[in-house]
Amino acid sequence: MNDGNPDIRKVGVVGCGLMGSGIAEVFARSGLHTLVHEVDKAALDSGRERIGRSLARAVERGRLTPEQLERVEASLAFTTDLEDFADRDLAIEAVPEIEDLKVGVFTTLDRVVQRTDALFASNTSSIPIMKLGAATSRPGQVMGLHFFNPVPVLDLVELVPSLLTDDSAWTRMRHFVSTVLGRHVIVSQDRAGFVVNSLLVPYLLSAIRMFESGFAVAHDIDEGMVRGCGHPMGPLALVDHIGLDTTLAVAESLYAEFREPHYAPPPLLSRMVQAGNTGRKSGRGFYTYPTAASR
């Protein structure tokens, strides 16, 4: 279990939404004591239920035994108070893609976490790690750790050091992710979008522009890429899965950094987000989905 990197035993996850809950599950399944934070009891209960449903599916599919489930559940703890992160060896934030919000989390973690060589990470997909590290008194221990949804299934993690990240911290984190978590690591420079989103987002935005122009309907665009290019999911269905709001935030960050037209969000994407049509999580995006209330 956690014998590959004995100096990281207690981890904290700030945020228990779609990504945070998946990260917390992966940590707990790796034998780490995992403390999960949310802003209030309602959000915490929702995140706890999300993790529970995912673990139940893993048991149903034979990926987790009932005995392993008990150990995983015993490894999980939940809180609404970031002060409880004082004893963490590693803390990762997975809050919404809002720069001020993430900076505030790092400022608090820097004050709260007592271990002087504790590692700090962000699951951001677009915000510069340098800005987040600068919110702390120990930027050398801050780096990006970008997981992919669904986290328990997809084994890729982008490791993103900033110009200020210490080599020793980077080495510890890479060893932890590859050995303890058993994830495949790729390394990116600290540029908006990193490796995957820098390539993926222009493709998704092109599909939205094609739909917006009336060139083809959503189903045909997606079928073209699934059946013609062997993609597991079409681009518009993928945007719904990621979340239109998240896609918009990443596109805006990429455009702000590079000022290249193919990163500019199409007007339709902005309007859909303004209307609350954010994809699967809202029940409506480029397609419609059953909401939690209707299931």
Coordinates of C-alpha atoms in Angstrom, one line a residue, residues 7 63 71 93 119 189 193 197 243 247 250:
D7 CA 7.2 10.4 4.3
R63 CA -12.4 -3.9 -8.8
R71 CA -10.1 -0.3 4.6
E93 CA -6.7 21.8 -3.9
L119 CA 4.1 19.3 -0.4
Q189 CA 6.1 23.4 -18.3
G193 CA -3.5 24.4 -20.3
N197 CA -5.6 20.9 -22.6
G243 CA -18.6 20.9 -18.0
T247 CA -14.3 24.4 -20.7
V250 CA -9.8 26.9 -19.4

